[in-house]
Amino acid sequence: SQQGEEDPQALSIQEGENATMNCSYKTSINNLQWYRQNSGRGLVHLILIRSNEREKHSGRLRVTLDTSKKSSSLLITASRAADTASYFCATDGHSSASKIIFGSGTRLSIRP
Amino acid sequence: DTAVSQTPKYLVTQMGNDKSIKCEQNLGHDTMYWYKQDSKKFLKIMFSYNNKELIINETVPNRFSPKSPDKAHLNLHINSLELGDSAVYFCASSQDIGDYGYTFGSGTRLTVV
């Protein structure tokens, strides 16, 4: 079963705008990760945020985590055409750190 | 150098055949995984190995048999292929179990006809 659910399923924005994607999950976690997948390629790890962290930054990416609401958001600022991809959140199970379970993904399209 | 490499990239085969997909990582990671991505882009864990030891087997049919000859390699053998096995199979590795990001291979697109 899917642990994480991304919202929205698809997002189309103008280049230069900010993109926000949300992820909700069901069980307690040790960490939550965000990945990017370009069409026909493998997944690329973007950020890992631990359950005791609330916010993390990496370049134009900002991830927040609210464990009370079991949700996370990924913000991409000043979007570029190269950001067009699918974005997945993934969570480990609190009692099973030996695997991560992926959400269904958000397809992000950046219009030039 | 490719960090996680899978071969072949594409595999087209007939129902009933047996095929293998190979995966190698040169990152020195202890843990390796196989994931299956279906046509709707859902990614599901299949197997996980830590230091050559199987730690996860997610209700995968026993036609699928992973083999880890050493911690840098995790191969996937599939017997008696079925139409429903068509998918993209991704190999991944992580430094260890726990708070580590995964490095994924570029995937093997398997088409069963």
GROMACS .gro file of C-alpha atoms in nm, chain B residues 25-26 57 60 95 102 107:
model
    7
  137GLN     CA    1   2.692  -0.024  -0.719
  138ASN     CA    2   3.039   0.125  -0.673
  169ASN     CA    3   1.077  -0.973   0.075
  172VAL     CA    4   0.664  -1.098  -0.431
  207GLN     CA    5   2.483   0.355   0.279
  214TYR     CA    6   1.885   0.611  -0.183
  219GLY     CA    7   1.599   0.134  -1.458
   0.00000   0.00000   0.00000
